[in-house]
Amino acid sequence: MNQELIYLDAHATTPVEPRVLDAMLPFFTQHFGNPSSLTHAYGWEAAAAVKQARETLAAAINASPEEIIFTSGATEANNLAIKGVAEAYFAHGNHIVTVQTEHRAVLDPCQYLESLGFEVTYLPVQPDGLIDLNELESAIRPETVLVSVMAANNEIGVLQPLADIGALCQAREIVFHTDAAQALGKIPLDVRAANVHLMSMTAHKLYGPKGIGALYVRRRQPRVQLAAQLHGGGQERGLRSGTLYTPQIVGFAKAVELGLALMEPEAKRLSQLRQRLWQQLSQLPQVYLNGHLTQRLPGNLNVSFEQVDGQALLLGLRSVVALSSGSACSSEKTTPSHVLSALGRSESLAYASLRFGIGRFNTAEEIDRVANAVIETVRSLRQITV
Ligand SMILES: *Cc1c(COP(=O)(O)O)cnc(C)c1O
């Protein structure tokens, strides 16, 4: 691959950090035992590594180790949380509240539940991408069993007020789930302080391997009930059967450990790079920032360009920088981003948008090269269309 191509798509995925890979490697060939094989040392070794990883992950979010359920990623964690609560609380009610700007891995399980007879409220957002807490409060009904609001948005990076939402749900005795796939290791997360009951996580947005994630499931005050979605060997307290993927679990924990250690300096460095990029891009006329200016992930910038064709813009940039327009999953389709539409952006502005995901390995020099390329491409496209 072209090594000159600058990677600015950190919300889609990130490379595995070399120290994470080093931690994983012995568990493929040497310590390959099944963590459930408790009759011999191969199993004990693997079980000890999984135990340690579970403790690391739990400590990172102020949970207890037994509250961590390993999954294949955040998609599976979201499915387990949403369908698992819907099934377990069915006798209490059939109403779910979520938000229009959620990831498809939250919206689609909700839509699936609608097909089974559940009712779902999709809350709108304000023009800055934040939900209105009063609207959330008035959406809650006596039969509401679940509120699902993401921690950090994967397109516009906007951070929702988790602690406020948690307090509201705690007072109403409603289960609160948050998709923290983008937030883990980037911003502080404390499931106790924020009254979060279920939290989805993934390793590959945090310089860990793909194919591993976890769901935090609260066991005390309250003890959250969940119906398993995968049945089999009874691993993970029966909530998620299947042989534990030791190398990925070890890598996940290492990625979280590094993410926490680097969180403060990285947040500062990334927001400076983000600011540097926005300062240059905003010199162009008719460019718009999507999402709240400061209440967002440090490495996220999302910009719409007036009078530019979105596809042509991406085509013009693809030899310089790897990024996406809208979310990676929706950029194959020709519909505008549902997130930008929810902000009230017109169809043409939603199409003509770029999502910059600045990550751990990007430099100021790369940011300047990207800014120049974007400015040049936008200018030349505008000359053609005008
Ligand atoms: C990436 C992402 C997911 C999906 O995570 P996987 O681990 O790839 O399944 C879910 N939600 C959000 C917000 C994401 O950014």
PDB file of C-alpha atoms in Angstrom, residues 169-311:
ATOM      1  CA  CYS A 169     -32.650   6.717  34.464  1.00  0.00           C
ATOM      2  CA  GLN A 170     -31.622   5.792  38.008  1.00  0.00           C
ATOM      3  CA  ALA A 171     -34.416   7.956  39.455  1.00  0.00           C
ATOM      4  CA  ARG A 172     -36.977   6.346  37.120  1.00  0.00           C
ATOM      5  CA  GLU A 173     -35.578   2.829  37.632  1.00  0.00           C
ATOM      6  CA  ILE A 174     -34.964   2.358  33.920  1.00  0.00           C
ATOM      7  CA  VAL A 175     -31.979   0.440  32.535  1.00  0.00           C
ATOM      8  CA  PHE A 176     -29.423   2.771  30.917  1.00  0.00           C
ATOM      9  CA  HIS A 177     -27.184   1.417  28.144  1.00  0.00           C
ATOM     10  CA  THR A 178     -24.416   3.362  26.457  1.00  0.00           C
ATOM     11  CA  ASP A 179     -22.405   2.483  23.350  1.00  0.00           C
ATOM     12  CA  ALA A 180     -18.890   3.568  24.319  1.00  0.00           C
ATOM     13  CA  ALA A 181     -17.081   2.098  21.300  1.00  0.00           C
ATOM     14  CA  GLN A 182     -15.556   5.471  20.395  1.00  0.00           C
ATOM     15  CA  ALA A 183     -15.156   6.758  23.944  1.00  0.00           C
ATOM     16  CA  LEU A 184     -13.181   3.982  25.642  1.00  0.00           C
ATOM     17  CA  GLY A 185      -9.628   5.119  26.329  1.00  0.00           C
ATOM     18  CA  LYS A 186     -10.269   8.577  24.823  1.00  0.00           C
ATOM     19  CA  ILE A 187     -12.306  10.211  27.592  1.00  0.00           C
ATOM     20  CA  PRO A 188     -12.688   9.209  31.260  1.00  0.00           C
ATOM     21  CA  LEU A 189     -15.479   6.659  31.792  1.00  0.00           C
ATOM     22  CA  ASP A 190     -16.850   5.750  35.218  1.00  0.00           C
ATOM     23  CA  VAL A 191     -19.902   3.491  35.189  1.00  0.00           C
ATOM     24  CA  ARG A 192     -20.590   4.048  38.908  1.00  0.00           C
ATOM     25  CA  ALA A 193     -20.319   7.830  38.894  1.00  0.00           C
ATOM     26  CA  ALA A 194     -22.434   8.105  35.724  1.00  0.00           C
ATOM     27  CA  ASN A 195     -25.022   5.490  36.811  1.00  0.00           C
ATOM     28  CA  VAL A 196     -24.470   3.464  33.652  1.00  0.00           C
ATOM     29  CA  HIS A 197     -26.002  -0.030  33.755  1.00  0.00           C
ATOM     30  CA  LEU A 198     -24.744  -1.490  30.479  1.00  0.00           C
ATOM     31  CA  MET A 199     -21.787  -0.284  28.408  1.00  0.00           C
ATOM     32  CA  SER A 200     -20.572  -1.564  25.025  1.00  0.00           C
ATOM     33  CA  MET A 201     -16.864  -1.481  24.246  1.00  0.00           C
ATOM     34  CA  THR A 202     -14.525  -2.557  21.462  1.00  0.00           C
ATOM     35  CA  ALA A 203     -10.740  -2.868  21.098  1.00  0.00           C
ATOM     36  CA  HIS A 204     -10.138  -1.909  17.483  1.00  0.00           C
ATOM     37  CA  LYS A 205     -10.973   1.790  17.831  1.00  0.00           C
ATOM     38  CA  LEU A 206      -8.301   1.938  20.522  1.00  0.00           C
ATOM     39  CA  TYR A 207      -5.212   0.431  18.815  1.00  0.00           C
ATOM     40  CA  GLY A 208      -6.271  -3.079  19.809  1.00  0.00           C
ATOM     41  CA  PRO A 209      -7.229  -6.032  17.595  1.00  0.00           C
ATOM     42  CA  LYS A 210     -10.496  -6.360  15.681  1.00  0.00           C
ATOM     43  CA  GLY A 211     -13.000  -9.009  16.724  1.00  0.00           C
ATOM     44  CA  ILE A 212     -12.956  -8.403  20.478  1.00  0.00           C
ATOM     45  CA  GLY A 213     -15.067  -6.221  22.715  1.00  0.00           C
ATOM     46  CA  ALA A 214     -17.059  -6.394  25.909  1.00  0.00           C
ATOM     47  CA  LEU A 215     -20.323  -5.516  27.552  1.00  0.00           C
ATOM     48  CA  TYR A 216     -20.306  -4.127  31.073  1.00  0.00           C
ATOM     49  CA  VAL A 217     -23.342  -5.530  32.903  1.00  0.00           C
ATOM     50  CA  ARG A 218     -24.072  -4.010  36.312  1.00  0.00           C
ATOM     51  CA  ARG A 219     -24.592  -6.562  39.080  1.00  0.00           C
ATOM     52  CA  ARG A 220     -25.398  -4.314  42.036  1.00  0.00           C
ATOM     53  CA  GLN A 221     -27.744  -1.351  42.580  1.00  0.00           C
ATOM     54  CA  PRO A 222     -29.433  -2.477  40.421  1.00  0.00           C
ATOM     55  CA  ARG A 223     -28.650  -5.992  39.271  1.00  0.00           C
ATOM     56  CA  VAL A 224     -29.426  -5.816  35.539  1.00  0.00           C
ATOM     57  CA  GLN A 225     -31.267  -8.793  34.057  1.00  0.00           C
ATOM     58  CA  LEU A 226     -30.194  -9.886  30.616  1.00  0.00           C
ATOM     59  CA  ALA A 227     -31.325 -12.701  28.304  1.00  0.00           C
ATOM     60  CA  ALA A 228     -28.421 -14.419  26.520  1.00  0.00           C
ATOM     61  CA  GLN A 229     -28.403 -14.144  22.734  1.00  0.00           C
ATOM     62  CA  LEU A 230     -25.834 -16.903  22.114  1.00  0.00           C
ATOM     63  CA  HIS A 231     -26.422 -20.262  23.766  1.00  0.00           C
ATOM     64  CA  GLY A 232     -23.858 -23.012  24.203  1.00  0.00           C
ATOM     65  CA  GLY A 233     -21.060 -23.844  26.612  1.00  0.00           C
ATOM     66  CA  GLY A 234     -22.218 -21.340  29.221  1.00  0.00           C
ATOM     67  CA  GLN A 235     -19.108 -19.153  29.272  1.00  0.00           C
ATOM     68  CA  GLU A 236     -19.318 -15.593  30.631  1.00  0.00           C
ATOM     69  CA  ARG A 237     -21.913 -16.504  33.274  1.00  0.00           C
ATOM     70  CA  GLY A 238     -24.091 -18.028  30.572  1.00  0.00           C
ATOM     71  CA  LEU A 239     -24.539 -14.622  28.921  1.00  0.00           C
ATOM     72  CA  ARG A 240     -22.189 -15.271  26.021  1.00  0.00           C
ATOM     73  CA  SER A 241     -21.274 -18.831  25.170  1.00  0.00           C
ATOM     74  CA  GLY A 242     -18.250 -19.629  23.044  1.00  0.00           C
ATOM     75  CA  THR A 243     -14.577 -20.377  23.769  1.00  0.00           C
ATOM     76  CA  LEU A 244     -12.868 -17.237  25.015  1.00  0.00           C
ATOM     77  CA  TYR A 245     -10.496 -15.738  22.457  1.00  0.00           C
ATOM     78  CA  THR A 246      -7.459 -15.421  24.724  1.00  0.00           C
ATOM     79  CA  PRO A 247      -4.996 -13.577  22.396  1.00  0.00           C
ATOM     80  CA  GLN A 248      -7.608 -10.952  21.524  1.00  0.00           C
ATOM     81  CA  ILE A 249      -8.653 -10.542  25.159  1.00  0.00           C
ATOM     82  CA  VAL A 250      -5.022 -10.037  26.218  1.00  0.00           C
ATOM     83  CA  GLY A 251      -4.547  -7.508  23.397  1.00  0.00           C
ATOM     84  CA  PHE A 252      -7.743  -5.685  24.335  1.00  0.00           C
ATOM     85  CA  ALA A 253      -6.529  -5.254  27.924  1.00  0.00           C
ATOM     86  CA  LYS A 254      -3.103  -4.053  26.784  1.00  0.00           C
ATOM     87  CA  ALA A 255      -4.730  -1.516  24.459  1.00  0.00           C
ATOM     88  CA  VAL A 256      -6.925  -0.235  27.284  1.00  0.00           C
ATOM     89  CA  GLU A 257      -3.948  -0.021  29.647  1.00  0.00           C
ATOM     90  CA  LEU A 258      -1.985   2.055  27.088  1.00  0.00           C
ATOM     91  CA  GLY A 259      -5.029   4.146  26.239  1.00  0.00           C
ATOM     92  CA  LEU A 260      -5.494   5.108  29.887  1.00  0.00           C
ATOM     93  CA  ALA A 261      -1.805   5.864  30.410  1.00  0.00           C
ATOM     94  CA  LEU A 262      -1.743   8.126  27.336  1.00  0.00           C
ATOM     95  CA  MET A 263      -5.219   9.602  27.700  1.00  0.00           C
ATOM     96  CA  GLU A 264      -4.394  13.047  29.046  1.00  0.00           C
ATOM     97  CA  PRO A 265      -1.402  13.970  26.863  1.00  0.00           C
ATOM     98  CA  GLU A 266      -3.050  12.426  23.793  1.00  0.00           C
ATOM     99  CA  ALA A 267      -6.297  14.333  24.335  1.00  0.00           C
ATOM    100  CA  LYS A 268      -4.282  17.538  24.474  1.00  0.00           C
ATOM    101  CA  ARG A 269      -2.167  16.712  21.421  1.00  0.00           C
ATOM    102  CA  LEU A 270      -5.132  15.532  19.332  1.00  0.00           C
ATOM    103  CA  SER A 271      -7.271  18.544  20.133  1.00  0.00           C
ATOM    104  CA  GLN A 272      -4.373  20.791  19.124  1.00  0.00           C
ATOM    105  CA  LEU A 273      -4.079  18.937  15.807  1.00  0.00           C
ATOM    106  CA  ARG A 274      -7.842  19.153  15.351  1.00  0.00           C
ATOM    107  CA  GLN A 275      -7.695  22.895  16.028  1.00  0.00           C
ATOM    108  CA  ARG A 276      -4.810  23.268  13.572  1.00  0.00           C
ATOM    109  CA  LEU A 277      -6.829  21.512  10.864  1.00  0.00           C
ATOM    110  CA  TRP A 278     -10.003  23.507  11.514  1.00  0.00           C
ATOM    111  CA  GLN A 279      -8.110  26.819  11.546  1.00  0.00           C
ATOM    112  CA  GLN A 280      -6.817  26.110   8.057  1.00  0.00           C
ATOM    113  CA  LEU A 281     -10.046  24.679   6.608  1.00  0.00           C
ATOM    114  CA  SER A 282     -12.212  27.454   8.023  1.00  0.00           C
ATOM    115  CA  GLN A 283     -10.299  29.973   5.924  1.00  0.00           C
ATOM    116  CA  LEU A 284     -12.295  28.662   2.976  1.00  0.00           C
ATOM    117  CA  PRO A 285     -15.634  30.413   2.530  1.00  0.00           C
ATOM    118  CA  GLN A 286     -18.821  28.416   3.145  1.00  0.00           C
ATOM    119  CA  VAL A 287     -17.478  25.607   5.308  1.00  0.00           C
ATOM    120  CA  TYR A 288     -19.443  24.381   8.315  1.00  0.00           C
ATOM    121  CA  LEU A 289     -18.388  22.472  11.400  1.00  0.00           C
ATOM    122  CA  ASN A 290     -20.734  19.579  12.187  1.00  0.00           C
ATOM    123  CA  GLY A 291     -21.321  18.904  15.874  1.00  0.00           C
ATOM    124  CA  HIS A 292     -20.520  20.786  19.055  1.00  0.00           C
ATOM    125  CA  LEU A 293     -17.209  22.681  18.937  1.00  0.00           C
ATOM    126  CA  THR A 294     -15.748  21.452  22.230  1.00  0.00           C
ATOM    127  CA  GLN A 295     -18.092  18.758  23.599  1.00  0.00           C
ATOM    128  CA  ARG A 296     -16.542  16.170  21.253  1.00  0.00           C
ATOM    129  CA  LEU A 297     -13.798  13.575  20.959  1.00  0.00           C
ATOM    130  CA  PRO A 298     -10.367  15.245  20.823  1.00  0.00           C
ATOM    131  CA  GLY A 299      -9.425  13.632  17.489  1.00  0.00           C
ATOM    132  CA  ASN A 300     -12.696  14.286  15.645  1.00  0.00           C
ATOM    133  CA  LEU A 301     -13.445  16.964  13.078  1.00  0.00           C
ATOM    134  CA  ASN A 302     -16.444  16.812  10.745  1.00  0.00           C
ATOM    135  CA  VAL A 303     -16.885  19.503   8.129  1.00  0.00           C
ATOM    136  CA  SER A 304     -19.416  20.224   5.365  1.00  0.00           C
ATOM    137  CA  PHE A 305     -18.549  22.195   2.239  1.00  0.00           C
ATOM    138  CA  GLU A 306     -21.087  24.264   0.345  1.00  0.00           C
ATOM    139  CA  GLN A 307     -21.074  24.025  -3.472  1.00  0.00           C
ATOM    140  CA  VAL A 308     -18.996  20.882  -3.694  1.00  0.00           C
ATOM    141  CA  ASP A 309     -19.958  17.390  -4.822  1.00  0.00           C
ATOM    142  CA  GLY A 310     -19.191  14.996  -1.963  1.00  0.00           C
ATOM    143  CA  GLN A 311     -18.162  12.051  -4.169  1.00  0.00           C
TER     144      GLN A 311
END
